[in-house]
CSV table of C-alpha atoms and ligand atoms in Angstrom, one decimal:
chain,number,residue,atom,x,y,z
Y,451,UNK,CA,-7.1,-13.3,-13.9
Y,452,UNK,CA,-6.4,-16.5,-11.3
Y,453,UNK,CA,-8.5,-19.6,-11.8
Y,454,UNK,CA,-9.9,-18.5,-8.0
Y,455,UNK,CA,-11.3,-15.8,-10.1
Y,456,UNK,CA,-12.9,-17.3,-13.0
Y,457,UNK,CA,-16.5,-16.4,-11.8
Y,458,UNK,CA,-15.5,-12.9,-11.3
Y,459,UNK,CA,-17.0,-10.2,-13.5
Y,460,UNK,CA,-14.2,-8.2,-15.5
Y,461,UNK,CA,-14.7,-4.4,-14.2
Y,462,UNK,CA,-11.7,-2.5,-14.9
Y,463,UNK,CA,-7.9,-2.4,-16.0
Y,464,UNK,CA,-5.9,-5.7,-15.8
Y,465,UNK,CA,-2.0,-6.0,-15.7
Y,466,UNK,CA,-1.1,-8.1,-18.9
Y,467,UNK,CA,1.0,-11.1,-19.2
Y,468,UNK,CA,3.2,-9.7,-21.4
Y,469,UNK,CA,3.7,-7.0,-18.4
Y,470,UNK,CA,4.2,-9.9,-15.7
Y,471,UNK,CA,6.9,-11.4,-18.0
Y,472,UNK,CA,8.6,-8.0,-18.2
Y,473,UNK,CA,9.3,-7.9,-14.8
Y,474,UNK,CA,10.5,-11.0,-14.1
Y,475,UNK,CA,12.9,-10.3,-17.1
Y,476,UNK,CA,14.0,-7.1,-15.2
Y,477,UNK,CA,14.6,-8.4,-12.1
Y,478,UNK,CA,16.4,-11.5,-13.6
Y,479,UNK,CA,18.8,-9.0,-15.3
Y,480,UNK,CA,19.5,-7.4,-12.1
Y,481,UNK,CA,20.0,-10.5,-10.3
Y,482,UNK,CA,22.3,-12.0,-13.1
Y,483,UNK,CA,22.9,-15.5,-14.2
Y,484,UNK,CA,25.0,-16.4,-11.0
Y,485,UNK,CA,22.0,-15.7,-9.1
Y,486,UNK,CA,18.3,-17.6,-8.0
Y,487,UNK,CA,15.5,-15.6,-6.2
Y,488,UNK,CA,13.4,-17.6,-4.2
Y,489,UNK,CA,10.1,-15.9,-3.4
Y,490,UNK,CA,7.1,-17.3,-1.4
Y,491,UNK,CA,3.8,-16.5,-1.3
Y,492,UNK,CA,1.6,-15.7,1.4
Y,493,UNK,CA,-0.2,-18.6,3.7
Y,494,UNK,CA,-3.6,-18.7,4.8
Y,495,UNK,CA,-4.2,-17.3,8.2
Y,496,UNK,CA,-6.2,-18.3,10.8
Y,497,UNK,CA,-8.5,-15.9,12.5
Y,498,UNK,CA,-10.3,-18.0,15.0
Y,499,UNK,CA,-11.2,-21.7,15.2
Y,500,UNK,CA,-11.1,-23.3,11.7
Y,501,UNK,CA,-12.0,-19.7,10.3
Y,502,UNK,CA,-9.3,-18.0,7.8
Y,503,UNK,CA,-8.9,-14.2,7.3
Y,504,UNK,CA,-9.6,-12.9,4.0
Y,505,UNK,CA,-6.6,-14.3,1.7
Y,506,UNK,CA,-4.0,-11.5,0.9
Y,507,UNK,CA,-1.1,-12.4,-1.3
Y,508,UNK,CA,2.3,-11.3,-0.8
Y,509,UNK,CA,2.9,-8.3,-3.1
Y,510,UNK,CA,6.2,-9.2,-4.2
Y,511,UNK,CA,4.9,-12.6,-5.1
Y,512,UNK,CA,2.0,-11.1,-7.0
Y,513,UNK,CA,4.0,-8.6,-8.8
Y,514,UNK,CA,6.2,-11.1,-10.3
Y,515,UNK,CA,3.6,-13.8,-11.0
Y,516,UNK,CA,0.0,-12.7,-11.0
Y,517,UNK,CA,-0.7,-16.1,-8.9
Y,518,UNK,CA,-3.3,-15.4,-6.3
Y,519,UNK,CA,-3.3,-18.9,-4.7
Y,520,UNK,CA,-1.7,-19.5,-1.3
Y,521,UNK,CA,0.9,-21.9,-0.4
Y,522,UNK,CA,2.9,-21.3,-3.7
Y,523,UNK,CA,6.7,-20.4,-4.4
Y,524,UNK,CA,8.3,-18.6,-7.4
Y,525,UNK,CA,12.0,-19.5,-8.3
Y,526,UNK,CA,13.7,-17.5,-10.7
Y,527,UNK,CA,17.0,-18.5,-12.3
Y,528,UNK,CA,18.3,-16.8,-14.8
Y,529,UNK,CA,19.8,-18.5,-18.1
Y,530,UNK,CA,18.7,-21.8,-16.3
Y,531,UNK,CA,19.0,-25.0,-19.3
Y,532,UNK,CA,15.6,-26.5,-17.2
Y,533,UNK,CA,13.8,-23.0,-17.5
Y,534,UNK,CA,14.0,-19.8,-15.7
Y,535,UNK,CA,10.7,-19.4,-14.0
Y,536,UNK,CA,9.6,-22.4,-11.7
Y,537,UNK,CA,6.4,-22.0,-10.0
Y,538,UNK,CA,5.7,-24.5,-7.4
Y,539,UNK,CA,1.9,-25.0,-6.2
Y,540,UNK,CA,-0.9,-27.0,-4.6
Y,541,UNK,CA,-1.8,-30.0,-6.8
Y,542,UNK,CA,-5.3,-30.3,-8.2
Y,543,UNK,CA,-7.3,-32.0,-6.1
Y,544,UNK,CA,-10.7,-32.9,-6.9
Y,545,UNK,CA,-11.8,-33.3,-3.2
Y,546,UNK,CA,-10.2,-30.0,-2.0
Y,547,UNK,CA,-11.7,-28.4,-5.0
Y,548,UNK,CA,-15.1,-29.0,-4.1
Y,549,UNK,CA,-14.8,-27.6,-0.6
Y,550,UNK,CA,-12.1,-24.8,-1.0
Y,551,UNK,CA,-12.6,-23.7,-5.1
Y,552,UNK,CA,-10.3,-24.3,-8.0
Y,553,UNK,CA,-6.6,-24.8,-8.3
Y,554,UNK,CA,-4.3,-24.3,-11.1
Y,555,UNK,CA,-2.0,-26.9,-10.6
Y,556,UNK,CA,1.2,-27.3,-12.2
Y,557,UNK,CA,-0.1,-27.6,-15.7
Y,558,UNK,CA,-2.6,-24.5,-14.7
Y,559,UNK,CA,0.7,-22.3,-13.9
Y,560,UNK,CA,2.6,-23.3,-16.9
Y,561,UNK,CA,-0.5,-22.4,-19.2
Y,562,UNK,CA,-1.9,-19.4,-17.6
Y,563,UNK,CA,0.7,-17.5,-15.7
Y,564,UNK,CA,4.1,-18.3,-18.3
Y,565,UNK,CA,5.9,-20.8,-16.0
Y,566,UNK,CA,8.6,-22.6,-17.7
Y,567,UNK,CA,7.8,-25.2,-15.3
Y,568,UNK,CA,5.1,-25.8,-13.0
Y,569,UNK,CA,6.0,-28.2,-9.7
Y,570,UNK,CA,3.8,-29.7,-7.0
Y,571,UNK,CA,5.1,-28.5,-3.6
Y,572,UNK,CA,6.5,-31.8,-2.7
Y,573,UNK,CA,8.8,-31.5,-5.7
Y,574,UNK,CA,10.5,-28.6,-3.9
Y,575,UNK,CA,13.6,-30.7,-2.2
Y,576,UNK,CA,14.4,-32.1,-5.3
Y,577,UNK,CA,14.0,-29.5,-7.7
Y,578,UNK,CA,15.7,-26.3,-5.9
Y,579,UNK,CA,19.0,-27.9,-5.2
Y,580,UNK,CA,19.4,-28.5,-8.9
Y,581,UNK,CA,18.6,-24.7,-9.7
Y,582,UNK,CA,21.0,-23.8,-7.3
Y,583,UNK,CA,23.7,-26.1,-8.0
Y,584,UNK,CA,26.8,-23.6,-9.5
Y,585,UNK,CA,24.9,-20.4,-8.7
Y,586,UNK,CA,26.9,-17.8,-6.0
Y,587,UNK,CA,24.1,-15.9,-4.5
Y,588,UNK,CA,20.4,-16.8,-3.7
Y,589,UNK,CA,18.4,-13.7,-3.4
Y,590,UNK,CA,15.9,-14.5,-0.4
Y,591,UNK,CA,14.2,-12.4,2.1
Y,592,UNK,CA,15.2,-13.8,5.2
Y,593,UNK,CA,13.3,-12.7,8.4
Y,594,UNK,CA,9.9,-12.8,7.0
Y,595,UNK,CA,9.1,-16.5,7.1
Y,596,UNK,CA,11.4,-19.1,9.7
Y,597,UNK,CA,10.0,-21.8,7.8
Y,598,UNK,CA,11.1,-20.5,4.6
Y,599,UNK,CA,14.4,-19.3,5.8
Y,600,UNK,CA,15.3,-22.9,7.1
Y,601,UNK,CA,14.4,-24.8,3.9
Y,602,UNK,CA,16.8,-22.0,2.1
Y,603,UNK,CA,19.4,-22.7,4.6
Y,604,UNK,CA,19.1,-26.2,4.1
Y,605,UNK,CA,19.3,-26.3,0.6
Y,606,UNK,CA,22.3,-24.4,0.9
Y,607,UNK,CA,23.8,-26.6,3.4
Y,608,UNK,CA,23.1,-29.6,1.3
Y,609,UNK,CA,25.4,-28.4,-1.8
Y,610,UNK,CA,27.8,-27.3,0.7
Y,611,UNK,CA,28.2,-30.6,1.7
Y,612,UNK,CA,28.2,-31.9,-1.6
Y,613,UNK,CA,30.7,-29.2,-3.1
Y,614,UNK,CA,33.9,-31.5,-2.6
Y,615,UNK,CA,32.3,-33.5,-5.6
Y,616,UNK,CA,30.8,-31.0,-7.5
Y,617,UNK,CA,30.0,-27.2,-8.1
Y,618,UNK,CA,30.6,-24.9,-5.1
Y,619,UNK,CA,28.0,-24.0,-3.0
Y,620,UNK,CA,26.1,-20.5,-2.9
Y,621,UNK,CA,28.3,-18.1,-0.8
Y,622,UNK,CA,25.8,-15.1,-0.4
Y,623,UNK,CA,21.9,-15.0,0.7
Y,624,UNK,CA,20.9,-11.6,-0.5
Y,625,UNK,CA,17.7,-9.6,0.2
Y,626,UNK,CA,15.0,-9.6,-2.6
Y,627,UNK,CA,14.1,-6.1,-1.5
Y,628,UNK,CA,17.3,-4.4,-2.7
Y,629,UNK,CA,16.5,-4.6,-6.1
Y,630,UNK,CA,13.0,-5.6,-6.7
Y,631,UNK,CA,11.5,-2.9,-4.5
Y,632,UNK,CA,13.2,-0.2,-6.6
Y,633,UNK,CA,11.8,-1.8,-9.4
Y,634,UNK,CA,8.2,-1.7,-7.7
Y,635,UNK,CA,8.7,2.0,-6.9
Y,636,UNK,CA,8.8,3.1,-9.9
Y,637,UNK,CA,5.0,2.6,-11.7
Y,638,UNK,CA,4.3,1.4,-15.1
Y,639,UNK,CA,1.5,2.8,-17.0
Y,640,UNK,CA,-0.4,-0.4,-17.0
Y,641,UNK,CA,0.0,-0.2,-12.7
Y,642,UNK,CA,-1.2,3.7,-12.8
Y,643,UNK,CA,-4.3,2.6,-14.7
Y,644,UNK,CA,-4.9,0.3,-11.5
Y,645,UNK,CA,-4.5,2.8,-9.1
Y,646,UNK,CA,-6.1,5.4,-11.0
Y,647,UNK,CA,-9.5,3.1,-10.7
Y,648,UNK,CA,-8.8,2.3,-7.2
Y,649,UNK,CA,-8.7,6.2,-6.6
Y,650,UNK,CA,-11.7,6.7,-8.7
Y,651,UNK,CA,-13.8,4.3,-6.7
Y,652,UNK,CA,-12.4,5.4,-3.2
Y,653,UNK,CA,-13.0,9.0,-4.3
Y,654,UNK,CA,-16.6,8.1,-5.2
Y,655,UNK,CA,-16.8,6.1,-1.6
Y,656,UNK,CA,-15.9,9.7,0.1
Y,657,UNK,CA,-18.4,11.7,-1.6
Y,658,UNK,CA,-20.9,9.4,-0.7
Y,659,UNK,CA,-19.9,9.5,2.9
Y,660,UNK,CA,-20.4,13.1,2.6
Y,661,UNK,CA,-23.6,13.3,1.1
Y,662,UNK,CA,-25.5,10.6,3.8
Y,663,UNK,CA,-23.4,12.1,6.8
Y,664,UNK,CA,-26.0,13.6,9.3
Y,665,UNK,CA,-25.8,14.0,13.1
Y,666,UNK,CA,-26.9,11.3,15.0
Y,667,UNK,CA,-25.4,8.3,12.6
Y,668,UNK,CA,-22.6,6.3,13.9
Y,669,UNK,CA,-19.3,6.2,12.5
Y,670,UNK,CA,-19.6,2.6,11.7
Y,671,UNK,CA,-22.9,3.4,9.3
Y,672,UNK,CA,-20.7,6.0,7.3
Y,673,UNK,CA,-17.8,3.2,7.2
Y,674,UNK,CA,-20.4,1.0,6.1
Y,675,UNK,CA,-21.4,3.2,3.2
Y,676,UNK,CA,-17.9,3.5,2.0
Y,677,UNK,CA,-17.2,-0.6,2.2
Y,678,UNK,CA,-20.4,-0.9,0.0
Y,679,UNK,CA,-19.0,1.5,-2.4
Y,680,UNK,CA,-15.5,-0.5,-2.5
Y,681,UNK,CA,-17.5,-4.1,-2.7
Y,682,UNK,CA,-19.7,-3.0,-5.7
Y,683,UNK,CA,-16.5,-2.3,-7.7
Y,684,UNK,CA,-14.9,-5.9,-6.5
Y,685,UNK,CA,-12.9,-3.7,-4.3
Y,686,UNK,CA,-11.8,-4.1,-0.7
Y,687,UNK,CA,-10.3,-1.9,2.0
Y,688,UNK,CA,-6.4,-1.5,1.3
Y,689,UNK,CA,-6.1,-0.9,5.1
Y,690,UNK,CA,-8.3,-0.3,8.2
Y,691,UNK,CA,-10.9,2.4,7.5
Y,692,UNK,CA,-10.8,5.2,10.0
Y,693,UNK,CA,-13.7,7.1,10.6
Y,694,UNK,CA,-13.5,9.4,13.3
Y,695,UNK,CA,-15.8,12.0,14.3
Y,696,UNK,CA,-14.8,15.0,17.1
Y,697,UNK,CA,-12.2,14.0,19.6
Y,698,UNK,CA,-11.7,10.7,17.7
Y,699,UNK,CA,-10.5,12.8,14.6
Y,700,UNK,CA,-7.4,13.5,16.7
Y,701,UNK,CA,-6.4,10.0,17.5
Y,702,UNK,CA,-4.3,9.3,14.6
Y,703,UNK,CA,-5.2,5.4,13.9
Y,704,UNK,CA,-8.5,5.2,15.5
Y,705,UNK,CA,-10.3,2.6,14.1
Y,706,UNK,CA,-13.0,1.5,16.4
Y,707,UNK,CA,-15.6,3.4,14.3
Y,708,UNK,CA,-18.2,3.2,17.2
Y,709,UNK,CA,-19.4,6.6,18.3
Y,710,UNK,CA,-22.4,8.7,17.3
Y,711,UNK,CA,-21.6,11.9,15.3
Y,712,UNK,CA,-22.3,14.9,16.9
Y,713,UNK,CA,-23.8,18.1,15.7
Y,714,UNK,CA,-21.0,20.6,15.5
Y,715,UNK,CA,-18.4,18.0,15.2
Y,716,UNK,CA,-15.7,17.3,12.8
Y,717,UNK,CA,-15.3,13.9,11.1
Y,718,UNK,CA,-12.0,12.3,9.7
Y,719,UNK,CA,-12.2,9.5,7.1
Y,720,UNK,CA,-9.1,7.8,6.2
Y,721,UNK,CA,-10.3,5.4,3.5
Y,722,UNK,CA,-8.7,3.4,0.3
Y,723,UNK,CA,-9.9,0.8,-1.6
Y,724,UNK,CA,-7.6,-2.0,-3.0
Y,725,UNK,CA,-8.1,-3.2,-6.5
Y,726,UNK,CA,-6.5,-6.5,-7.5
Y,727,UNK,CA,-3.6,-5.9,-5.2
Y,728,UNK,CA,-3.3,-1.8,-6.0
Y,729,UNK,CA,-4.2,0.3,-3.1
Y,730,UNK,CA,-5.6,3.9,-3.1
Y,731,UNK,CA,-5.6,5.9,0.3
Y,732,UNK,CA,-7.2,9.1,0.8
Y,733,UNK,CA,-8.2,11.2,3.9
Y,734,UNK,CA,-11.1,13.9,4.0
Y,735,UNK,CA,-12.2,16.0,6.9
Y,736,UNK,CA,-15.6,17.6,6.9
Y,737,UNK,CA,-18.2,18.9,9.3
Y,738,UNK,CA,-20.8,16.4,10.3
Y,739,UNK,CA,-23.6,19.0,9.9
Y,740,UNK,CA,-22.3,20.1,6.3
Y,741,UNK,CA,-21.3,23.6,7.8
Y,742,UNK,CA,-17.6,24.5,9.1
Y,743,UNK,CA,-17.6,26.5,12.2
Y,744,UNK,CA,-15.2,29.3,11.9
Y,745,UNK,CA,-12.4,27.7,13.8
Y,746,UNK,CA,-12.9,24.6,12.2
Y,747,UNK,CA,-12.5,26.5,8.7
Y,748,UNK,CA,-9.3,28.0,9.8
Y,749,UNK,CA,-7.5,24.9,10.7
Y,750,UNK,CA,-9.0,23.4,7.8
Y,751,UNK,CA,-8.1,25.9,5.1
Y,752,UNK,CA,-4.4,25.9,6.7
Y,753,UNK,CA,-4.3,22.2,6.3
Y,754,UNK,CA,-5.3,22.5,2.7
Y,755,UNK,CA,-2.8,25.2,1.9
Y,756,UNK,CA,-0.2,23.0,3.4
Y,757,UNK,CA,-1.2,19.8,1.0
Y,758,UNK,CA,-1.6,22.3,-2.2
Y,759,UNK,CA,2.2,23.6,-1.3
Y,760,UNK,CA,3.5,19.9,-0.7
Y,761,UNK,CA,1.5,18.5,-3.9
Y,762,UNK,CA,3.1,21.6,-6.1
Y,763,UNK,CA,6.7,20.1,-4.8
Y,764,UNK,CA,6.0,16.5,-5.9
Y,765,UNK,CA,8.1,16.9,-8.8
Y,766,UNK,CA,11.1,15.1,-10.4
Y,767,UNK,CA,14.0,16.4,-8.9
Y,768,UNK,CA,12.7,17.6,-5.9
Y,769,UNK,CA,13.6,15.6,-2.7
Y,770,UNK,CA,11.1,13.7,-0.6
Y,771,UNK,CA,11.6,15.1,2.9
Y,772,UNK,CA,13.4,18.6,2.2
Y,773,UNK,CA,10.8,19.6,-0.4
Y,774,UNK,CA,7.4,17.9,-0.1
Y,775,UNK,CA,7.6,17.5,3.7
Y,776,UNK,CA,9.1,20.8,4.4
Y,777,UNK,CA,6.4,22.6,2.1
Y,778,UNK,CA,4.0,21.5,4.6
Y,779,UNK,CA,6.0,22.1,7.6
Y,780,UNK,CA,6.7,25.6,6.8
Y,781,UNK,CA,2.9,26.3,5.6
Y,782,UNK,CA,1.4,24.6,8.8
Y,783,UNK,CA,3.9,26.7,11.2
Y,784,UNK,CA,3.4,30.0,9.8
Y,785,UNK,CA,-0.3,29.3,10.3
Y,786,UNK,CA,-0.2,28.1,13.4
Y,787,UNK,CA,1.4,31.4,14.8
Y,788,UNK,CA,-0.9,33.4,12.6
Y,789,UNK,CA,-4.0,31.3,14.6
Y,790,UNK,CA,-1.9,31.9,18.1
Y,791,UNK,CA,-1.6,28.0,18.5
Y,792,UNK,CA,2.1,28.9,18.5
Y,793,UNK,CA,3.9,31.9,19.4
Y,794,UNK,CA,7.6,32.8,18.4
Y,795,UNK,CA,9.8,33.2,15.5
Y,796,UNK,CA,9.0,30.9,12.4
Y,797,UNK,CA,12.4,29.7,11.5
Y,798,UNK,CA,13.1,28.6,15.1
Y,799,UNK,CA,9.6,27.1,15.6
Y,800,UNK,CA,10.5,25.0,12.3
Y,801,UNK,CA,14.0,24.4,13.6
Y,802,UNK,CA,12.7,23.4,17.0
Y,803,UNK,CA,10.0,21.2,15.3
Y,804,UNK,CA,7.4,23.1,17.5
Y,805,UNK,CA,4.7,22.0,15.3
Y,806,UNK,CA,4.8,18.5,16.5
Y,807,UNK,CA,2.2,19.3,18.8
Y,808,UNK,CA,-0.2,19.6,16.4
Y,809,UNK,CA,1.8,17.5,13.1
Y,810,UNK,CA,3.3,14.6,14.2
Y,811,UNK,CA,3.3,12.5,11.4
Y,812,UNK,CA,5.3,12.6,8.0
Y,813,UNK,CA,3.7,14.1,5.0
Y,814,UNK,CA,3.4,10.9,3.2
Y,815,UNK,CA,4.6,7.5,2.0
Y,816,UNK,CA,5.1,5.9,-1.4
Y,817,UNK,CA,1.9,3.9,-2.6
Y,818,UNK,CA,1.1,1.2,-4.7
Y,819,UNK,CA,0.9,-2.6,-4.1
Y,820,UNK,CA,1.1,-1.7,-0.5
Y,821,UNK,CA,-0.3,1.0,1.1
Y,822,UNK,CA,2.9,1.8,2.8
Y,823,UNK,CA,4.7,1.0,-0.2
Y,824,UNK,CA,8.6,-0.4,-0.8
Y,825,UNK,CA,11.1,1.6,-1.9
Y,826,UNK,CA,13.9,3.7,0.0
Y,827,UNK,CA,13.2,7.3,1.2
Y,828,UNK,CA,16.9,8.0,1.7
Y,829,UNK,CA,19.8,7.9,-0.3
Y,830,UNK,CA,23.3,8.2,0.7
Y,831,UNK,CA,21.8,9.4,3.5
Y,832,UNK,CA,20.0,12.4,1.6
Y,833,UNK,CA,16.3,12.6,1.3
Y,834,UNK,CA,15.6,11.2,-2.1
Y,835,UNK,CA,15.2,13.0,-5.3
Y,836,UNK,CA,11.5,12.0,-7.0
Y,837,UNK,CA,11.4,10.5,-10.4
Y,838,UNK,CA,8.5,10.0,-12.9
Y,839,UNK,CA,6.5,7.0,-12.1
Y,840,UNK,CA,6.9,7.2,-8.1
Y,841,UNK,CA,3.4,7.3,-6.3
Y,842,UNK,CA,3.5,9.3,-3.0
Y,843,UNK,CA,0.6,10.2,-1.0
Y,844,UNK,CA,0.6,13.9,0.2
Y,845,UNK,CA,-1.2,14.1,3.5
Y,846,UNK,CA,-0.8,17.0,6.2
Y,847,UNK,CA,-2.9,17.3,9.0
Y,848,UNK,CA,-3.4,19.2,12.3
Y,849,UNK,CA,-4.7,17.5,15.4
Y,850,UNK,CA,-5.6,19.7,18.3
Y,851,UNK,CA,-6.7,17.0,21.3
Y,852,UNK,CA,-8.6,18.5,24.1
Y,853,UNK,CA,-6.2,19.9,26.8
Y,854,UNK,CA,-3.2,20.6,24.7
Y,855,UNK,CA,-1.2,22.9,26.4
Y,856,UNK,CA,-1.1,26.4,24.3
Y,857,UNK,CA,-4.1,25.5,22.4
Y,858,UNK,CA,-7.1,27.5,23.1
Y,859,UNK,CA,-9.9,25.6,24.2
Y,860,UNK,CA,-12.1,27.0,21.0
Y,861,UNK,CA,-10.0,24.7,18.7
Y,862,UNK,CA,-9.9,21.5,21.1
Y,863,UNK,CA,-10.8,18.3,19.4
Y,864,UNK,CA,-10.6,19.5,16.0
Y,865,UNK,CA,-8.9,16.9,13.7
Y,866,UNK,CA,-8.3,17.6,10.0
Y,867,UNK,CA,-6.2,15.6,7.4
Y,868,UNK,CA,-6.4,16.0,3.7
Y,869,UNK,CA,-4.7,12.9,1.9
Y,870,UNK,CA,-4.4,12.6,-1.7
Y,871,UNK,CA,-2.6,10.2,-4.2
Y,872,UNK,CA,0.2,12.1,-6.5
Y,873,UNK,CA,2.0,10.3,-9.5
Y,874,UNK,CA,5.5,12.0,-10.3
Y,875,UNK,CA,5.6,12.8,-14.2
Y,876,UNK,CA,8.0,14.5,-16.5
Y,877,UNK,CA,6.0,17.7,-15.7
Y,878,UNK,CA,2.6,18.6,-13.5
Y,879,UNK,CA,2.0,16.3,-10.4
Y,880,UNK,CA,-1.0,14.1,-11.8
Y,881,UNK,CA,-3.7,13.6,-8.5
Y,882,UNK,CA,-5.3,10.2,-8.8
Y,883,UNK,CA,-7.8,10.9,-6.3
Y,884,UNK,CA,-9.3,14.2,-7.4
Y,885,UNK,CA,-12.7,13.3,-7.9
Y,886,UNK,CA,-13.6,13.9,-4.1
Y,887,UNK,CA,-13.8,17.8,-3.6
Y,888,UNK,CA,-11.5,18.9,-1.0
Y,889,UNK,CA,-12.1,22.9,-1.0
Y,890,UNK,CA,-14.2,23.6,2.2
Y,891,UNK,CA,-17.1,25.4,0.1
Y,892,UNK,CA,-17.2,22.5,-2.6
Y,893,UNK,CA,-17.7,20.4,0.4
Y,894,UNK,CA,-20.3,22.0,2.0
Y,895,UNK,CA,-22.1,22.6,-1.5
Y,896,UNK,CA,-21.8,18.6,-2.1
Y,897,UNK,CA,-23.2,18.1,1.3
Y,898,UNK,CA,-25.8,20.4,0.9
Y,899,UNK,CA,-26.9,18.2,-2.1
I,411,LIG,N1,-4.2,5.2,5.7
I,411,LIG,C1,-2.8,5.1,6.0
I,411,LIG,C2,-2.1,6.0,5.8
I,411,LIG,O1,-2.6,7.4,5.6
I,411,LIG,O2,-0.9,6.3,6.0
I,412,MN,MN1,-1.6,7.3,3.8
I,413,MN,MN1,-4.3,7.5,5.0
């Protein structure tokens, strides 16, 4: 827990200090003793005037340090005699801390966050060249912050200028992501506990939305119910909550959440909580009045069949695109032909991607500290094989916007997506978000209360 969190009541699992240390060790082994990794924290972002957005730490930085303050820099120098883990941070400052809250300071980052050395930010230009001297590569992601890029290049240039009199300057600047993001892609038992906790609270929030929803309520009132559930568990939305009724359910990134919910419409809710840096991502679609119409139910059951087929494909050794995604594509295309929304030969329609009229997004993405989490999807040009410890969303959908050519009017303005968070294991796929119902009968039963 960071000093900024000292008043927070412990409400669930936490990543232990030993795990942060093991993560740094794993990264340092991948980098080797000829490299130094430079990882900046996030900075506070202005919202307007002197108001800031709520602070959100950079996921790579938080993954490696657990340190949740802005204006910090982590440096990992494997095997360095002056210490391997250096953490630069804001100085203690009695007056600033009275206004803005406690700071760990350079001593606190050693005692509380396992740094070998803590420094204030103003020591960076003195300390960094020492840590970089004699190393052949700098591990730093260029392009995220031009300010940090300039400083890194500045230190390398300083060493280059001095290299006639001393050790050679680093020759290569390589991306942190190439190693760290593959590490982050495989979740530890501790991380899965964090994600399961976020998943449970998010599922309960979706159940609450189903219970309270009635015609005449507004989309923002439903969003407020969901956000209250998150906040009561010391969580926040992991991304912009989508609450879209009727035609709005067919707008993929609808975030206005401003309309009145009409009797007879479907409501699509995509909302997930973030718990101490770990995300959940759930979508459910249900009738505003608690009863699916025949057309709504037909589309709904088809999306559910596709989702169950894709979840079943989320097993070690299966491929993300070729197996998980294609399971949904095949199920949906067959069903769209049965419903008369597509006409033609199923294989040819798949080949021509005709289903994209109604299903225009992928079936899912990696999930972790970022909602669209890090890690490659392709391996040597091939869709990647799943491995135990990966977490992915499975989220097929069908969206029949009003006026879609070839779509019978009775299906217009039906938008359905069903999204769960799935862990790849050695055996059966593990669904972290199973506490919110998704079979149509179960949803109707819950809404009937
Ligand atoms: N909520 C973002 C997504 O489903 O990808
Ligand atoms: Mn998603
Ligand atoms: Mn989502």
